[in-house]
CSV table of C-alpha atoms and ligand atoms in Angstrom, one decimal:
chain,number,residue,atom,x,y,z
A,1,MET,CA,-81.2,124.6,-34.9
A,2,ASN,CA,-77.9,124.4,-36.8
A,3,PHE,CA,-75.9,127.1,-38.4
A,4,LEU,CA,-76.4,127.6,-42.1
A,5,ASP,CA,-73.2,126.9,-44.0
A,6,ASN,CA,-72.6,130.2,-45.7
A,7,SER,CA,-68.8,130.6,-45.9
A,8,LYS,CA,-68.5,130.0,-49.6
A,9,TRP,CA,-71.4,132.3,-50.4
A,10,VAL,CA,-70.0,135.0,-48.2
A,11,LYS,CA,-66.5,134.8,-49.8
A,12,ASP,CA,-68.0,134.8,-53.3
A,13,THR,CA,-70.3,137.7,-52.6
A,14,LEU,CA,-67.6,139.8,-51.0
A,15,ALA,CA,-65.4,139.1,-54.0
A,16,LYS,CA,-68.1,140.4,-56.3
A,17,ALA,CA,-68.6,143.5,-54.1
A,18,GLU,CA,-64.8,144.2,-54.0
A,19,LYS,CA,-64.6,143.8,-57.8
A,20,LYS,CA,-67.4,146.3,-58.3
A,21,ILE,CA,-66.1,148.8,-55.9
A,22,ASP,CA,-62.7,148.6,-57.5
A,23,TYR,CA,-64.3,149.2,-60.9
A,24,THR,CA,-66.3,152.2,-59.8
A,25,PHE,CA,-63.5,153.7,-57.7
A,26,ASP,CA,-62.3,156.2,-60.2
A,27,LYS,CA,-65.7,156.6,-62.0
A,28,ILE,CA,-67.8,157.9,-59.1
A,29,GLU,CA,-67.6,161.7,-59.4
A,30,THR,CA,-68.5,162.8,-55.9
A,31,LEU,CA,-66.9,162.3,-52.6
A,32,PHE,CA,-70.3,161.8,-51.0
A,33,PRO,CA,-72.4,159.5,-53.2
A,34,TYR,CA,-76.0,159.2,-52.1
A,35,THR,CA,-78.1,157.5,-54.8
A,36,THR,CA,-77.7,156.7,-58.5
A,37,LYS,CA,-79.5,158.2,-61.4
A,38,ASN,CA,-79.2,156.3,-64.7
A,39,GLY,CA,-76.6,154.1,-63.0
A,40,LYS,CA,-74.4,157.0,-61.9
A,41,TYR,CA,-73.9,158.1,-58.3
A,42,GLU,CA,-75.0,161.6,-57.3
A,43,SER,CA,-74.9,163.3,-54.0
A,44,SER,CA,-78.1,165.2,-54.7
A,45,VAL,CA,-80.9,164.5,-52.2
A,46,PHE,CA,-84.4,165.3,-53.3
A,47,GLU,CA,-85.0,169.0,-52.8
A,48,LEU,CA,-81.7,169.6,-51.0
A,49,PRO,CA,-78.8,171.2,-52.8
A,50,ILE,CA,-76.2,169.1,-54.6
A,51,ASP,CA,-73.2,168.3,-52.5
A,52,ASP,CA,-74.9,169.1,-49.3
A,53,ILE,CA,-71.9,168.7,-46.9
A,54,CYS,CA,-74.2,168.3,-43.9
A,55,TRP,CA,-76.2,165.5,-45.3
A,56,TRP,CA,-76.5,162.6,-42.7
A,57,THR,CA,-75.2,159.9,-45.1
A,58,ASN,CA,-71.9,161.6,-45.9
A,59,GLY,CA,-69.9,159.1,-43.6
A,60,PHE,CA,-70.9,156.0,-45.6
A,61,TYR,CA,-68.7,156.3,-48.6
A,62,PRO,CA,-65.6,156.9,-46.5
A,63,GLY,CA,-66.9,154.0,-44.4
A,64,ILE,CA,-67.0,151.7,-47.5
A,65,MET,CA,-63.5,152.9,-48.4
A,66,TRP,CA,-62.2,151.9,-44.9
A,67,LEU,CA,-63.9,148.5,-45.2
A,68,MET,CA,-62.2,148.0,-48.5
A,69,TYR,CA,-58.9,149.2,-47.1
A,70,LEU,CA,-59.1,146.7,-44.2
A,71,ARG,CA,-60.0,144.0,-46.7
A,72,THR,CA,-57.4,144.7,-49.4
A,73,LYS,CA,-54.8,146.9,-47.7
A,74,GLU,CA,-54.8,148.9,-51.0
A,75,VAL,CA,-53.7,152.4,-50.2
A,76,LYS,CA,-56.0,154.0,-52.7
A,77,TYR,CA,-59.0,153.2,-50.5
A,78,LYS,CA,-57.3,154.8,-47.5
A,79,ASN,CA,-56.4,157.9,-49.5
A,80,LYS,CA,-60.0,158.3,-50.7
A,81,ALA,CA,-61.4,157.8,-47.2
A,82,VAL,CA,-59.0,160.5,-45.9
A,83,GLU,CA,-60.0,162.8,-48.7
A,84,CYS,CA,-63.7,162.4,-47.8
A,85,GLU,CA,-62.9,162.9,-44.1
A,86,ASN,CA,-60.9,166.1,-44.8
A,87,ALA,CA,-63.7,167.5,-47.0
A,88,LEU,CA,-66.2,166.8,-44.3
A,89,ASP,CA,-64.6,169.4,-42.1
A,90,ALA,CA,-66.6,172.0,-44.0
A,91,ALA,CA,-69.7,170.6,-42.3
A,92,PHE,CA,-68.3,171.7,-38.8
A,93,ASP,CA,-68.6,175.3,-40.0
A,94,ASP,CA,-72.3,174.9,-40.9
A,95,TYR,CA,-73.4,174.8,-37.2
A,96,TYR,CA,-77.1,175.4,-37.8
A,97,ARG,CA,-77.6,172.5,-40.1
A,98,LEU,CA,-75.7,169.7,-38.2
A,99,HIS,CA,-77.8,167.7,-35.9
A,100,HIS,CA,-78.0,164.3,-34.0
A,101,ASP,CA,-76.7,162.5,-37.1
A,102,VAL,CA,-73.1,163.6,-36.4
A,103,GLY,CA,-72.5,160.0,-35.3
A,104,PHE,CA,-73.5,158.6,-38.7
A,105,MET,CA,-71.2,161.3,-40.3
A,106,TRP,CA,-68.1,160.9,-38.2
A,107,LEU,CA,-68.1,157.3,-36.8
A,108,THR,CA,-67.4,155.7,-40.2
A,109,SER,CA,-65.1,158.5,-41.4
A,110,ALA,CA,-62.9,160.2,-38.7
A,111,VAL,CA,-63.4,157.7,-35.9
A,112,ALA,CA,-62.8,154.8,-38.2
A,113,ASP,CA,-59.6,156.5,-39.3
A,114,TYR,CA,-58.6,157.0,-35.7
A,115,ARG,CA,-59.4,153.4,-34.8
A,116,ILE,CA,-57.3,152.1,-37.7
A,117,ASN,CA,-54.5,154.6,-37.9
A,118,LYS,CA,-54.5,156.5,-34.6
A,119,ASN,CA,-54.6,159.7,-36.5
A,120,GLU,CA,-54.7,162.5,-33.9
A,121,GLN,CA,-56.6,164.9,-36.2
A,122,SER,CA,-59.3,162.3,-36.7
A,123,ARG,CA,-59.5,161.8,-32.9
A,124,LYS,CA,-60.2,165.6,-32.5
A,125,ARG,CA,-62.8,165.5,-35.2
A,126,GLY,CA,-64.6,162.6,-33.5
A,127,LEU,CA,-64.5,164.3,-30.1
A,128,ARG,CA,-65.7,167.5,-31.6
A,129,ALA,CA,-68.7,165.7,-33.1
A,130,ALA,CA,-69.3,164.0,-29.8
A,131,ASP,CA,-69.4,167.4,-28.0
A,132,MET,CA,-72.1,168.5,-30.5
A,133,LEU,CA,-74.2,165.4,-29.9
A,134,ALA,CA,-73.9,165.6,-26.2
A,135,ALA,CA,-74.9,169.2,-26.2
A,136,ARG,CA,-78.3,168.1,-27.7
A,137,TYR,CA,-79.2,166.3,-24.5
A,138,ASN,CA,-82.3,167.5,-22.7
A,139,ILE,CA,-81.6,167.0,-19.0
A,140,ASN,CA,-85.2,167.2,-17.9
A,141,ALA,CA,-86.7,164.8,-20.4
A,142,GLU,CA,-83.6,162.7,-20.8
A,143,TYR,CA,-83.4,162.4,-24.5
A,144,ILE,CA,-81.1,163.6,-27.3
A,145,ARG,CA,-83.0,166.1,-29.5
A,146,ALA,CA,-83.3,165.2,-33.1
A,147,TRP,CA,-82.9,167.3,-36.2
A,148,GLY,CA,-82.6,171.1,-36.6
A,149,PHE,CA,-83.2,174.0,-34.4
A,150,GLY,CA,-86.5,175.1,-35.8
A,151,ASP,CA,-89.6,175.5,-33.5
A,152,ALA,CA,-91.4,172.8,-35.5
A,153,LEU,CA,-89.0,170.1,-34.3
A,154,LYS,CA,-89.0,171.1,-30.6
A,155,GLY,CA,-89.0,168.0,-28.4
A,156,HIS,CA,-88.4,165.4,-31.1
A,157,ALA,CA,-86.5,162.2,-30.4
A,158,ILE,CA,-86.1,159.5,-33.0
A,159,ILE,CA,-85.2,155.8,-32.9
A,160,ASP,CA,-82.4,156.4,-35.5
A,161,CYS,CA,-80.4,158.2,-32.8
A,162,MET,CA,-79.6,154.8,-31.2
A,163,MET,CA,-77.0,154.5,-34.0
A,164,ASN,CA,-75.5,157.9,-33.2
A,165,ILE,CA,-74.9,157.4,-29.5
A,166,PRO,CA,-72.0,155.0,-30.1
A,167,LEU,CA,-70.1,158.2,-30.8
A,168,LEU,CA,-70.7,159.1,-27.1
A,169,TYR,CA,-69.6,155.7,-25.8
A,170,TRP,CA,-66.5,156.1,-28.0
A,171,ALA,CA,-65.8,159.6,-26.7
A,172,SER,CA,-66.0,158.4,-23.0
A,173,GLU,CA,-63.8,155.4,-23.8
A,174,GLU,CA,-61.3,157.7,-25.5
A,175,SER,CA,-61.3,160.7,-23.2
A,176,GLY,CA,-61.9,159.0,-19.9
A,177,ASP,CA,-64.7,161.5,-19.3
A,178,PRO,CA,-67.9,159.5,-18.3
A,179,ARG,CA,-70.4,162.3,-19.1
A,180,TYR,CA,-70.7,161.2,-22.8
A,181,LYS,CA,-71.6,157.7,-21.7
A,182,TYR,CA,-74.1,158.9,-19.1
A,183,ILE,CA,-75.9,160.8,-21.8
A,184,ALA,CA,-75.9,157.8,-24.1
A,185,GLU,CA,-77.2,155.5,-21.5
A,186,HIS,CA,-80.0,157.9,-20.4
A,187,HIS,CA,-81.0,158.4,-24.0
A,188,ALA,CA,-81.1,154.6,-24.5
A,189,ASP,CA,-83.2,154.1,-21.4
A,190,THR,CA,-85.7,156.8,-22.6
A,191,THR,CA,-85.8,155.0,-26.0
A,192,ILE,CA,-86.6,151.7,-24.3
A,193,LYS,CA,-89.4,153.4,-22.3
A,194,HIS,CA,-91.0,155.5,-25.0
A,195,HIS,CA,-90.1,154.2,-28.4
A,196,ILE,CA,-90.4,150.4,-27.9
A,197,ARG,CA,-94.0,149.4,-27.9
A,198,ASP,CA,-95.5,146.5,-26.0
A,199,ASP,CA,-95.3,144.2,-29.1
A,200,TYR,CA,-91.6,145.3,-29.6
A,201,SER,CA,-92.3,147.3,-32.7
A,202,VAL,CA,-90.9,150.8,-32.4
A,203,ASN,CA,-92.1,154.3,-32.8
A,204,HIS,CA,-90.0,156.3,-35.2
A,205,ILE,CA,-90.6,159.7,-33.5
A,206,VAL,CA,-91.6,160.6,-30.0
A,207,ILE,CA,-92.3,164.2,-29.3
A,208,PHE,CA,-91.7,165.4,-25.7
A,209,ASP,CA,-92.6,168.6,-23.9
A,210,GLN,CA,-89.1,170.0,-23.6
A,211,ASP,CA,-89.5,171.2,-20.0
A,212,SER,CA,-91.7,168.5,-18.4
A,213,GLY,CA,-90.8,165.5,-20.5
A,214,GLU,CA,-94.5,164.8,-21.0
A,215,ILE,CA,-95.2,162.8,-24.2
A,216,LEU,CA,-97.1,165.0,-26.7
A,217,ALA,CA,-97.3,162.8,-29.8
A,218,LYS,CA,-95.9,159.7,-31.6
A,219,PRO,CA,-96.3,160.6,-35.2
A,220,ALA,CA,-95.6,158.4,-38.3
A,221,GLY,CA,-92.2,159.8,-39.3
A,222,GLN,CA,-90.8,157.9,-42.2
A,223,GLY,CA,-93.3,155.0,-41.9
A,224,TYR,CA,-96.8,154.7,-43.3
A,225,ALA,CA,-98.8,156.2,-40.6
A,226,GLU,CA,-99.1,156.9,-36.9
A,227,GLY,CA,-98.9,153.5,-35.1
A,228,SER,CA,-97.4,151.7,-38.1
A,229,SER,CA,-94.1,150.0,-38.2
A,230,TRP,CA,-91.2,151.6,-40.2
A,231,SER,CA,-88.8,148.7,-40.9
A,232,ARG,CA,-85.6,150.8,-41.1
A,233,GLY,CA,-86.4,152.3,-37.7
A,234,GLN,CA,-86.8,148.7,-36.4
A,235,ALA,CA,-83.4,147.9,-37.9
A,236,TRP,CA,-81.8,150.9,-36.3
A,237,ALA,CA,-83.2,149.7,-33.0
A,238,ILE,CA,-81.8,146.2,-33.4
A,239,TYR,CA,-78.3,147.4,-34.3
A,240,GLY,CA,-78.4,150.4,-31.9
A,241,PHE,CA,-79.4,148.5,-28.8
A,242,VAL,CA,-76.9,145.7,-29.3
A,243,LEU,CA,-74.2,148.4,-29.8
A,244,SER,CA,-75.3,149.9,-26.4
A,245,TYR,CA,-74.9,146.5,-24.9
A,246,ILE,CA,-71.4,146.1,-26.5
A,247,HIS,CA,-70.3,149.5,-25.1
A,248,THR,CA,-71.8,149.1,-21.6
A,249,GLY,CA,-72.1,145.4,-20.9
A,250,ASN,CA,-75.6,146.1,-19.6
A,251,ALA,CA,-77.9,143.2,-20.3
A,252,LYS,CA,-81.0,145.4,-20.6
A,253,TYR,CA,-79.8,146.7,-23.9
A,254,LEU,CA,-79.1,143.2,-25.2
A,255,ASN,CA,-82.6,142.2,-24.1
A,256,ALA,CA,-84.0,145.2,-25.9
A,257,ALA,CA,-82.0,144.3,-29.1
A,258,LYS,CA,-83.3,140.7,-28.9
A,259,ASN,CA,-86.9,141.7,-28.4
A,260,VAL,CA,-87.0,144.2,-31.3
A,261,SER,CA,-85.1,141.7,-33.5
A,262,HIS,CA,-87.7,138.9,-32.8
A,263,TYR,CA,-90.4,141.3,-34.1
A,264,PHE,CA,-88.3,142.1,-37.2
A,265,ILE,CA,-87.6,138.4,-37.9
A,266,SER,CA,-91.2,137.4,-37.5
A,267,ASN,CA,-92.2,140.1,-40.0
A,268,ILE,CA,-89.8,139.0,-42.7
A,269,CYS,CA,-89.7,135.2,-42.2
A,270,ASP,CA,-91.6,134.3,-45.4
A,271,GLU,CA,-89.1,135.9,-47.9
A,272,TYR,CA,-86.4,137.5,-45.7
A,273,VAL,CA,-86.9,140.9,-47.4
A,274,ALA,CA,-88.4,143.8,-45.5
A,275,LYS,CA,-91.3,145.9,-46.6
A,276,CYS,CA,-90.7,149.6,-45.9
A,277,ASP,CA,-93.4,149.4,-43.3
A,278,PHE,CA,-94.6,146.2,-41.7
A,279,ARG,CA,-98.0,147.7,-41.0
A,280,SER,CA,-98.9,149.2,-44.3
A,281,PRO,CA,-101.4,148.2,-47.1
A,282,GLU,CA,-100.6,145.2,-49.3
A,283,GLU,CA,-100.5,147.4,-52.4
A,284,PRO,CA,-98.4,149.2,-53.4
A,285,VAL,CA,-95.6,146.9,-52.4
A,286,ILE,CA,-92.9,149.1,-51.1
A,287,TYR,CA,-89.7,147.4,-50.0
A,288,ASP,CA,-86.7,148.8,-48.2
A,289,SER,CA,-83.6,146.8,-48.8
A,290,THR,CA,-81.6,149.0,-46.4
A,291,ALA,CA,-83.7,147.8,-43.4
A,292,GLY,CA,-82.6,144.2,-44.0
A,293,VAL,CA,-78.9,144.8,-44.3
A,294,ILE,CA,-78.8,147.1,-41.2
A,295,ALA,CA,-80.8,144.5,-39.3
A,296,ALA,CA,-78.3,141.8,-40.5
A,297,CYS,CA,-75.4,143.7,-38.9
A,298,GLY,CA,-77.2,143.9,-35.6
A,299,LEU,CA,-78.3,140.3,-35.7
A,300,ILE,CA,-74.7,139.1,-36.2
A,301,GLU,CA,-73.6,141.1,-33.2
A,302,ILE,CA,-76.5,139.7,-31.1
A,303,ALA,CA,-75.4,136.2,-32.2
A,304,LYS,CA,-72.0,136.9,-30.8
A,305,ALA,CA,-73.5,138.0,-27.4
A,306,VAL,CA,-75.9,135.2,-26.7
A,307,ASN,CA,-75.2,131.6,-25.6
A,308,GLU,CA,-74.4,128.9,-28.1
A,309,TYR,CA,-78.0,127.5,-28.2
A,310,GLU,CA,-79.4,130.9,-29.1
A,311,LYS,CA,-76.8,131.9,-31.7
A,312,PRO,CA,-78.3,130.1,-34.8
A,313,LEU,CA,-81.6,132.0,-34.5
A,314,TYR,CA,-79.9,135.4,-35.1
A,315,LEU,CA,-77.1,134.3,-37.3
A,316,ASN,CA,-79.3,132.2,-39.6
A,317,ALA,CA,-81.7,135.1,-39.9
A,318,ALA,CA,-78.9,137.4,-40.9
A,319,VAL,CA,-77.6,135.0,-43.5
A,320,ARG,CA,-81.1,134.5,-45.0
A,321,ILE,CA,-81.6,138.3,-45.1
A,322,LEU,CA,-78.3,138.8,-46.9
A,323,LYS,CA,-78.8,136.0,-49.3
A,324,ALA,CA,-82.3,137.2,-50.2
A,325,THR,CA,-80.9,140.7,-50.6
A,326,GLU,CA,-78.3,139.4,-53.0
A,327,GLU,CA,-80.9,137.4,-55.0
A,328,ARG,CA,-83.6,140.0,-55.1
A,329,PHE,CA,-81.9,143.4,-54.9
A,330,CYS,CA,-78.2,143.3,-55.9
A,331,ASN,CA,-77.1,144.6,-59.2
A,332,TRP,CA,-73.6,143.3,-60.2
A,333,ASP,CA,-73.6,145.0,-63.6
A,334,THR,CA,-70.9,147.7,-63.9
A,335,SER,CA,-73.4,149.9,-65.8
A,336,GLU,CA,-74.9,150.6,-62.4
A,337,GLN,CA,-72.5,152.1,-59.8
A,338,SER,CA,-74.4,151.0,-56.7
A,339,ILE,CA,-74.8,147.4,-55.6
A,340,VAL,CA,-78.0,147.1,-53.4
A,341,GLN,CA,-81.1,148.4,-55.2
A,342,MET,CA,-84.6,148.9,-53.9
A,343,GLY,CA,-84.0,151.1,-50.9
A,344,THR,CA,-86.7,153.5,-49.8
A,345,SER,CA,-85.9,156.7,-48.0
A,346,ALA,CA,-89.4,157.1,-46.5
A,347,TYR,CA,-92.7,155.3,-47.1
A,348,THR,CA,-94.4,158.5,-48.4
A,349,ASN,CA,-91.7,158.9,-51.1
A,350,GLY,CA,-92.6,155.5,-52.3
A,351,ILE,CA,-89.7,155.4,-54.7
A,352,HIS,CA,-87.3,152.4,-54.8
A,353,THR,CA,-83.7,153.7,-55.2
A,354,PRO,CA,-80.3,152.5,-54.3
A,355,ILE,CA,-79.0,154.4,-51.2
A,356,ILE,CA,-75.4,154.5,-50.2
A,357,TYR,CA,-76.0,153.0,-46.7
A,358,GLY,CA,-77.5,149.9,-48.3
A,359,ASP,CA,-74.2,149.1,-49.9
A,360,TYR,CA,-72.3,150.1,-46.7
A,361,TYR,CA,-74.2,147.8,-44.3
A,362,PHE,CA,-74.3,145.0,-46.9
A,363,ILE,CA,-70.5,145.0,-47.1
A,364,GLU,CA,-70.1,145.5,-43.3
A,365,ALA,CA,-72.4,142.5,-42.6
A,366,LEU,CA,-70.6,140.3,-45.1
A,367,MET,CA,-67.2,141.2,-43.7
A,368,LYS,CA,-68.5,140.4,-40.2
A,369,LEU,CA,-69.6,137.0,-41.4
A,370,ASP,CA,-66.2,136.5,-43.0
A,371,GLY,CA,-64.6,136.7,-39.6
A,372,ASN,CA,-63.6,140.4,-39.4
A,373,GLU,CA,-64.3,142.2,-36.1
A,374,ILE,CA,-65.7,145.3,-37.9
A,375,LEU,CA,-67.0,147.7,-35.3
A,376,PHE,CA,-66.8,151.3,-36.4
A,377,TRP,CA,-69.9,152.0,-34.3
B,401,LIG,N1,-81.6,158.1,-40.3
B,401,LIG,C1,-82.5,158.5,-41.3
B,401,LIG,C2,-83.0,157.4,-42.1
B,401,LIG,O1,-82.9,156.3,-41.7
B,401,LIG,O2,-83.7,157.7,-43.1
C-alpha cells in the first residue's frame, strides 16, 4: 500500500480554513461558540442556558485560536485565546457543574497556552483542573466517574473520558507527581476491559456499582440503542488510546487504538463518512461529521507510532476521511460561520448541525498532515 499524495490538497484546504477563520474572527459574538443558527455562531446548547460557562466544549474555540496562532503567528489569535482562557476561570467557581470534561475544557485552552508560552497562570489552571479530574477516581472500581453529582449518575464511566485523561498525564509530566498518571492508566485499563467489546466496537457508558465495581448496565448513551455502536465514541477511543500510548509508551494502549480503529475504518470504508451510529437502521440516515475528524486525528498519530509497512493503512484512511469531509460536509461560504456541517450531538437528537469541535479537529488533523507536531492533548 502506498501513501496517498495529499500535500497540495492539505495546503489548499488549510488555506481555505485560515481564510474563513480570519473572516469570522471579529464577527463571532461569543467567546465560546458551540453551534450556528442561520449561519451565526451561538453558545446556546439545547435546553441549557446561553453562555453556559461549564459547557464541555468551551475549550475548542480557544483551541482553534491557538492552532491559528501557531500557523500564522498573528497576535490577534493569541489574544483571543487568552481572553477565552481568562473567561473560563468563572467555571472553576461553579464546582457542582464541572465534571470529567475538565480535560476537554482546559487542555486546548490553558494547557495549550502553557505549552506554547510557558505562562505560569495557565500552568496553575491546568493543574487545578487535573486535581478535579483525579478526585473523581473511584479506587475500588478503578474508573473516573463521569458527569455530575446526582444520584442518577452514580457509577457511570464513559468512553469519552479517554480524551480527558491526557490532562492527568500532563499533570504528572509537569509536576513530577506520578499519582495523576497512575489514575489515568488505571482508568484506561478499566476502559479496555469493560468498554471495548470483543468485536472492538465500544460501549459509550458502563455503569459500575460504586463500592464493588460490579457491572450493573451498559446503556445506549448517545448512540442508537443498547449494544449499538456510537461512532463518535469509537473516535474518542481511537484518539484517546493512542494518546495514552504516546504519554506512557505502553504498547497495550497502541494495540487498543489500532483495534478500535480497524473497526471504525471497516464501518466507513465505502464512503469514508461516519453514520452517527454504525449499528442503527438504514433510515433515517444520520451522519456525524465530528466522528470522522476526531478519528482522523487519532489515525494520524497511530500512523506515526507503527512501522513503515503499517503506516499507509492509518494515514490513507485519515486522508480519505478528511477529503470526504471536505467534499460532503464543509461549507466555505462566509454567510455560514462554521466550516464542518452535519455533526450530530446524539443519535436521539437526530439533528444535523455544525458543532465547534468538528471545526477544531478538522483543522488539527490538517495541521498534523501539514507536518506540524500538534499535541495539545
Ligand atoms: N463528550 C461528549 C460528546 O462527545 O458528545
